[in-house]
Short mmCIF file of C-alpha atoms and ligand atoms in Angstrom, two decimals:
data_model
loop_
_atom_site.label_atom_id
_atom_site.label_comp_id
_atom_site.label_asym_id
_atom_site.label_seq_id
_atom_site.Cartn_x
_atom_site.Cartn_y
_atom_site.Cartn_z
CA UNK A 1 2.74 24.96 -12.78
CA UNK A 2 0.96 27.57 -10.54
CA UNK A 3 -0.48 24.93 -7.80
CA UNK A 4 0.72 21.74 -6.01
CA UNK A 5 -1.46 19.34 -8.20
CA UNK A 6 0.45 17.62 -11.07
CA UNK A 7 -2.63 17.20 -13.21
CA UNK A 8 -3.67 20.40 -14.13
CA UNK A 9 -7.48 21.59 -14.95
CA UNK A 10 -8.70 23.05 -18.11
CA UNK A 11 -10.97 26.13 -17.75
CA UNK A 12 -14.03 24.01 -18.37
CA UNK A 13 -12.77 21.41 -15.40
CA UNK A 14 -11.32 18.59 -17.73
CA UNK A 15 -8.07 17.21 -16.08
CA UNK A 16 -5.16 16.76 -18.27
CA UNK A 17 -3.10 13.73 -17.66
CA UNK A 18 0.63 13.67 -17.07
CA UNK A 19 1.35 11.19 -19.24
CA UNK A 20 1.93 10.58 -22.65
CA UNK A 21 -0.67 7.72 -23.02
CA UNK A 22 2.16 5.30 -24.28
CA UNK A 23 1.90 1.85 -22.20
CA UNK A 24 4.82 1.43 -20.06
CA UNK A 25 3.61 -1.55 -17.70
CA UNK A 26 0.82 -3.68 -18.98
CA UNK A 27 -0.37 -6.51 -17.05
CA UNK A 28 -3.10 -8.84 -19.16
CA UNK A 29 -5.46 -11.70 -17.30
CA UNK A 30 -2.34 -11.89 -14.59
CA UNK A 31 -3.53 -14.43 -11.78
CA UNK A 32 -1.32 -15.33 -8.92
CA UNK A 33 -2.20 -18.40 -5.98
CA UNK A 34 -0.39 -19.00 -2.85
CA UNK A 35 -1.97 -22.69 -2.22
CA UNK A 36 -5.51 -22.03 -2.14
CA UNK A 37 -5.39 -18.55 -2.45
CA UNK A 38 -6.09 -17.05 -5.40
CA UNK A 39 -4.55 -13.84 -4.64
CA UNK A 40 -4.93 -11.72 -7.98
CA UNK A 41 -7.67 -12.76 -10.10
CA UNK A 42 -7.65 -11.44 -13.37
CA UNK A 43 -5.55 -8.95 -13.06
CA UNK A 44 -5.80 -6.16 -16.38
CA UNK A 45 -3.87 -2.76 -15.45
CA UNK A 46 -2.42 -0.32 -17.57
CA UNK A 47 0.42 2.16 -15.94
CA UNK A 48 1.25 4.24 -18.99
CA UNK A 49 4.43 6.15 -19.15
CA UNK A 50 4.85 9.46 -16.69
CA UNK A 51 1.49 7.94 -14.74
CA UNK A 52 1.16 8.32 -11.72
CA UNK A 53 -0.78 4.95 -10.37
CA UNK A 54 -2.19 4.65 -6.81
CA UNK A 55 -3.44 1.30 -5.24
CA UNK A 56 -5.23 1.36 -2.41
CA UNK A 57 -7.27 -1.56 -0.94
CA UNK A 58 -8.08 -3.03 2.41
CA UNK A 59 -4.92 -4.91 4.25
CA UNK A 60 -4.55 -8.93 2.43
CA UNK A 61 -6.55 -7.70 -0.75
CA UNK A 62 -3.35 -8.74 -2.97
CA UNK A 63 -1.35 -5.01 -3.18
CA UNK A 64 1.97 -6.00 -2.15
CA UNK A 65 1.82 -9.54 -4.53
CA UNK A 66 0.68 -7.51 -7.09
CA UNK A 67 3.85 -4.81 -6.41
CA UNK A 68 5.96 -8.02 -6.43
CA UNK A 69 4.60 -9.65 -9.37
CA UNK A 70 5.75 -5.92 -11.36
CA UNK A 71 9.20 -6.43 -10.36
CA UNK A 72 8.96 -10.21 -10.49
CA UNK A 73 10.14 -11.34 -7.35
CA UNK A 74 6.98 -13.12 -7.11
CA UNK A 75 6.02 -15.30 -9.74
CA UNK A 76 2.78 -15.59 -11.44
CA UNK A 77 0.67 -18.47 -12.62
CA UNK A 78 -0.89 -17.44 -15.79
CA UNK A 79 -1.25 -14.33 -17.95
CA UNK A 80 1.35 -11.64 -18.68
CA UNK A 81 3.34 -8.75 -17.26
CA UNK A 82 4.93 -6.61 -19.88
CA UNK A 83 7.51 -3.75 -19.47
CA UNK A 84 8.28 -1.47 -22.45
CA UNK A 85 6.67 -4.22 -24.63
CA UNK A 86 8.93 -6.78 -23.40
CA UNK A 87 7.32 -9.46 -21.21
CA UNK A 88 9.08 -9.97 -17.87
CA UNK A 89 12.00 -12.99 -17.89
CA UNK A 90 11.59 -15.26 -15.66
CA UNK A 91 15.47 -15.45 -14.60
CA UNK A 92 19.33 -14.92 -15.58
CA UNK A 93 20.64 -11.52 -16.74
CA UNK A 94 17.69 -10.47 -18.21
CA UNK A 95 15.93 -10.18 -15.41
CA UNK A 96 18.57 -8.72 -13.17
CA UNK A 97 18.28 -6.00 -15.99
CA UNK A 98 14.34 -5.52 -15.58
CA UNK A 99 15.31 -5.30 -11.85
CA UNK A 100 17.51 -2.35 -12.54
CA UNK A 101 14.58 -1.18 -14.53
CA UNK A 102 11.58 -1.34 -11.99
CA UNK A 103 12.71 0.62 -8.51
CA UNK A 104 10.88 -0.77 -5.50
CA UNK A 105 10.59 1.09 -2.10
CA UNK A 106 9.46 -0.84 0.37
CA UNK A 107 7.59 -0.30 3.97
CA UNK A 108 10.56 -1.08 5.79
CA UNK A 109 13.31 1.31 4.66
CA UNK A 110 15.62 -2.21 3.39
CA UNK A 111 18.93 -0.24 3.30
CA UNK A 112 21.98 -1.93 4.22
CA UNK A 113 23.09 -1.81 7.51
CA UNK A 114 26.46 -1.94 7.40
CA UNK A 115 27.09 0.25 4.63
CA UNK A 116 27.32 4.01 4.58
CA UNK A 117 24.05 5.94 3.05
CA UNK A 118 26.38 7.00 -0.25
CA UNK A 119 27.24 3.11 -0.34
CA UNK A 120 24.05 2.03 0.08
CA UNK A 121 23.18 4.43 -3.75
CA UNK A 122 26.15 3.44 -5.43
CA UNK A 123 26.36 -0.14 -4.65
CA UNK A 124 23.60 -0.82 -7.56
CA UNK A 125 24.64 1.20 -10.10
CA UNK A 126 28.71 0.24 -9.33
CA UNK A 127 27.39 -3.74 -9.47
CA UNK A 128 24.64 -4.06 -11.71
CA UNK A 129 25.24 -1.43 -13.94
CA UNK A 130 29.19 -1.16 -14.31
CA UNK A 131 29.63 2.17 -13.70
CA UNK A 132 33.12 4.02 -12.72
CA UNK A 133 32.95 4.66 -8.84
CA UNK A 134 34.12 8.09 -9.31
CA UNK A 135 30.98 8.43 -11.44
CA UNK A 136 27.92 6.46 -9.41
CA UNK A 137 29.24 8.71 -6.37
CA UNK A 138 29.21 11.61 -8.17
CA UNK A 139 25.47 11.12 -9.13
CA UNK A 140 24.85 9.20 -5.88
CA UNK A 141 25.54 12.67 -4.11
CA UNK A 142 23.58 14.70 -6.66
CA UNK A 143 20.55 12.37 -5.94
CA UNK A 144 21.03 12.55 -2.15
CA UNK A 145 20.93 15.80 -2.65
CA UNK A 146 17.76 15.88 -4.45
CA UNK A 147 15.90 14.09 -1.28
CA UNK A 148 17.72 16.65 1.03
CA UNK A 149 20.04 13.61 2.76
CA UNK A 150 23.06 14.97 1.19
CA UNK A 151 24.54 15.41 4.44
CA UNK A 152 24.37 12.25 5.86
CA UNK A 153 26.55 10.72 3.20
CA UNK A 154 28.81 9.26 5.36
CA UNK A 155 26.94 8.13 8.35
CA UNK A 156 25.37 4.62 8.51
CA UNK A 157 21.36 4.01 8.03
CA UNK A 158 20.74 3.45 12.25
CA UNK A 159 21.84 7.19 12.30
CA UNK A 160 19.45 8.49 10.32
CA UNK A 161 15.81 8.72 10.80
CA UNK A 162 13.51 6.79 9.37
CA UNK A 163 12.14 9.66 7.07
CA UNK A 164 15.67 10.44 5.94
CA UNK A 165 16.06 6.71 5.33
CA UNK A 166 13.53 6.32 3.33
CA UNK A 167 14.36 9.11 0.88
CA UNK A 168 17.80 7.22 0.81
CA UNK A 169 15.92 4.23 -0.10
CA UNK A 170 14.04 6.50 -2.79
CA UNK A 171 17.70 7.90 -4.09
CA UNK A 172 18.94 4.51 -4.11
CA UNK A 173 16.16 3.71 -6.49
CA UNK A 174 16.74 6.21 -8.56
CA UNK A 175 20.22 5.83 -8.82
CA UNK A 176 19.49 2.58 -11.51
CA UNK A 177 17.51 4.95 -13.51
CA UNK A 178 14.17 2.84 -13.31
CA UNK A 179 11.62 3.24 -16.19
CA UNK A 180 8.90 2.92 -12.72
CA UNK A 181 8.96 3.20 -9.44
CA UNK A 182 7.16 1.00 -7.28
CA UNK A 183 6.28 2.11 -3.60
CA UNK A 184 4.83 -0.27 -1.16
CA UNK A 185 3.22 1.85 1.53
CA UNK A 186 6.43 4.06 1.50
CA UNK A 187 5.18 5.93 4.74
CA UNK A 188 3.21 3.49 6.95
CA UNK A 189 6.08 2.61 9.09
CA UNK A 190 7.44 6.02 9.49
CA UNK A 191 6.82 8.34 12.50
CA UNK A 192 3.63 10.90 11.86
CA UNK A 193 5.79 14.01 11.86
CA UNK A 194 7.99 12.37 9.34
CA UNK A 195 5.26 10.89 6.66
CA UNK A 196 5.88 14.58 4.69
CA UNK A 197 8.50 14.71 4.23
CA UNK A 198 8.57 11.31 2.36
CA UNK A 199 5.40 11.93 0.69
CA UNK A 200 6.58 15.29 -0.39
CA UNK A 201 10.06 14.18 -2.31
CA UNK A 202 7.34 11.48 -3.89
CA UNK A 203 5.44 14.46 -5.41
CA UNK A 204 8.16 16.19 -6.84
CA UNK A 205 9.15 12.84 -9.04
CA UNK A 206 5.45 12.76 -10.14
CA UNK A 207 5.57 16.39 -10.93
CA UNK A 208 8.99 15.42 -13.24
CA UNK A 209 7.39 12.83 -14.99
CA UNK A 210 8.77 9.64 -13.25
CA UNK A 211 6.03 6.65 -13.87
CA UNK A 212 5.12 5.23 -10.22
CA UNK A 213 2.84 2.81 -8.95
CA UNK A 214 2.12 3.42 -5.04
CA UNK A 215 0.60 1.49 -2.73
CA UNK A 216 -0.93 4.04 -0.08
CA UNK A 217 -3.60 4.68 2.18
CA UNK A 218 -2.48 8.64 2.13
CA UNK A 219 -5.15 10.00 0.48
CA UNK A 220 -3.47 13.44 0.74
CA UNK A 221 -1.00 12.02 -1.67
CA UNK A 222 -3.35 10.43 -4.12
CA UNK A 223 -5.64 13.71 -4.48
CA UNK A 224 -2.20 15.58 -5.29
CA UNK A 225 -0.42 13.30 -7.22
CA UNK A 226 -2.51 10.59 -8.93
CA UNK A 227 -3.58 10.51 -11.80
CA UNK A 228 -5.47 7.33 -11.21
CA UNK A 229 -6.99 5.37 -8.17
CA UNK A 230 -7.18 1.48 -8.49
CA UNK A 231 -9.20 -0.03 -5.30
CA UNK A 232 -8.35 -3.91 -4.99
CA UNK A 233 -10.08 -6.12 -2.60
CA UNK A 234 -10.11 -9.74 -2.44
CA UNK A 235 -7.27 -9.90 -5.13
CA UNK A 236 -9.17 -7.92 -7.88
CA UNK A 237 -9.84 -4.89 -9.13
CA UNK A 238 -12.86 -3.44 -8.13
CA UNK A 239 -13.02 -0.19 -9.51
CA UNK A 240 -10.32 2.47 -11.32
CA UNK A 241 -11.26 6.43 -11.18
CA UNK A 242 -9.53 9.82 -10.91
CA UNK A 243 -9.03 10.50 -7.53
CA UNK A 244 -11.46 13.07 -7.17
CA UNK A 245 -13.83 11.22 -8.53
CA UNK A 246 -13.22 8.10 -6.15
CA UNK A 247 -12.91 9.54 -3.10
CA UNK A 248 -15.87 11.46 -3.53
CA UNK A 249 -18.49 9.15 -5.62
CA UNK A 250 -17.17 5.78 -5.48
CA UNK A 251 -19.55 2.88 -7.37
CA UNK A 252 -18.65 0.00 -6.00
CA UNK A 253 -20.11 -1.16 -2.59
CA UNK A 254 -16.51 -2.52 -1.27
CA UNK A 255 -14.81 0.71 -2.24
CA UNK A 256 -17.64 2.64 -0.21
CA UNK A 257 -17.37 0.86 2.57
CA UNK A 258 -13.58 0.82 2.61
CA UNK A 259 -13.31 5.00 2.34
CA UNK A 260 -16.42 4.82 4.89
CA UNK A 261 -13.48 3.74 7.47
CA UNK A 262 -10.24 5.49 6.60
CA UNK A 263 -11.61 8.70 5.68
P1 ADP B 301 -1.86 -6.43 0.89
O1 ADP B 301 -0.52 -5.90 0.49
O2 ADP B 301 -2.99 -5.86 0.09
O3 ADP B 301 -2.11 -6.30 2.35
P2 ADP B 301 -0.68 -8.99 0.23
O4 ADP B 301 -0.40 -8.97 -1.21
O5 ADP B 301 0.46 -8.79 1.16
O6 ADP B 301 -1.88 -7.99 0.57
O7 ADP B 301 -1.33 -10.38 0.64
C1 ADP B 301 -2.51 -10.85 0.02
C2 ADP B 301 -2.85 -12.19 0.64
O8 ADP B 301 -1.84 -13.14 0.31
C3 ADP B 301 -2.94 -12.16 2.16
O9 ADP B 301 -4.00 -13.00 2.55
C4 ADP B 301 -1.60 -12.73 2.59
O10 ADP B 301 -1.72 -13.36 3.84
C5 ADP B 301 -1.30 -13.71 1.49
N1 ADP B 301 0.13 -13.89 1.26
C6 ADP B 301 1.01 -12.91 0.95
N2 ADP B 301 2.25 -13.42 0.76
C7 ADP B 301 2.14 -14.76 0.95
C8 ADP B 301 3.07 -15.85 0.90
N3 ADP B 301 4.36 -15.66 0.58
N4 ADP B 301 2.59 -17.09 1.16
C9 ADP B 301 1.29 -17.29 1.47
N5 ADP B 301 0.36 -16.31 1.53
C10 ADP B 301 0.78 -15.06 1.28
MG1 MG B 302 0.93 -4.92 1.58
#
């Protein structure tokens, strides 16, 4: 890869997608209500394996349900959510094995507070998955590593800032080996001078295949990394488009007027 941008660009200006085309999350006619809320409406999205999936949307349009809905801690009313052709359980050990299966990295960095930053990656993968302890640490440190934390094993989450805890929280995640990563606005509680850092560990998983769905209002991030833009608004889907191509002739009136005031 000679530039930063995952997708690369034929001669003739055709992107080539990341990703194998193979349907790794499908969700079909998904709607979700809290009381009179109908929250997702309708809801048809493909994230296909090694895809890199960015939702953007204005603030209540339905991004974190839908985020929740993947990984099932929200439930959903009608239609279906299917991982690796298997639709989602609804409870017991099957779902605590999707769990391990769908990462989530959340807005607030979520880490435990009482337990060191190499605790916080193995605890998952010591607990949920069985492994040796010997073992999880040993890939727990290889991981922490990865996000450039590796130092801070020892020291408890309040000591480190919140762009170092967040690429703990993006370690811990990939410490269960997920088949996706979901990121709900990863960066929009971190510190300016730290959103980089973050954003920039996010690219390198892109760039190594991993299939993520990310919730984002970085648009720095999406022109890099995605290899699709879904706008919600109102709990739909109102248009889906490479990012160049939404950022800089969007259709629909909503998503218009929504770049018209972050960009
Ligand atoms: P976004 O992430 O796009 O800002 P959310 O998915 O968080 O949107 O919320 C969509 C709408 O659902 C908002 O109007 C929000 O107030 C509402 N909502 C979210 N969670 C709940 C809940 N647990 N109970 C009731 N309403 C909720
Ligand atoms: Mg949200």
């Amino acid at each position: 890869m000679t530039d930063s941008f995952v997708n690369s660009v034929t001669p003739d200006g055709e992107r080539v997608p990341s990703h194998s085309g193979e349907p790794l999350v499908v969700l079909s006619d998904v709607n979700k209500h809290f009381g009179e809320l109908h929250v997702l409406q309708d809801i048809n999205l493909t994230v296909h394996r090694g895809e890199v999936v960015v939702v953007i949307g204005p603030s209540g349009s339905g991004k974190s349900t839908l985020c929740r809905a993947i990984n099932r801690l929200e439930p959903i009313d009608s239609g279906t959510i299917t991982l690796d052709g298997q639709p989602l359980p609804a409870e017991g050990k099957a779902l605590a094995r999707l769990r391990a299966d769908v990462g989530m990295v959340f807005q607030a960095f979520n880490l435990f507070a009482h337990k060191t930053i190499l605790e916080n990656v193995t605890l998952g993968p010591i607990k949920v998955k069985r492994m040796k302890t010997a073992a999880a640490k040993q890939r727990a440190m290889e991981l922490l590593e990865r996000v450039g934390v590796a130092n801070q094993a020892d020291k408890l989450p309040a000591q480190l800032s919140g762009g170092q805890q967040q690429r703990v929280a993006i370690a811990r995640a990939l410490a269960m080996q997920p088949k996706v990563l979901l990121f709900d606005e990863p960066t929009s509680a971190l510190d300016p001078e730290m959103v980089n850092e973050v954003l920039d560990t996010m690219v390198a998983l892109a760039k190594e295949g991993m299939t993520m769905v990310v919730v984002t209002h970085e648009m720095g991030f999406a022109r890099k990394a995605a290899d699709r833009v879904v706008f919600m608004a109102d709990g739909q889907i109102v248009e889906e488009a490479e990012p160049e191509k939404f950022f800089t002739d969007p259709q629909s009136h909503r998503a218009q007027d929504f770049l018209g005031k972050i960009l």
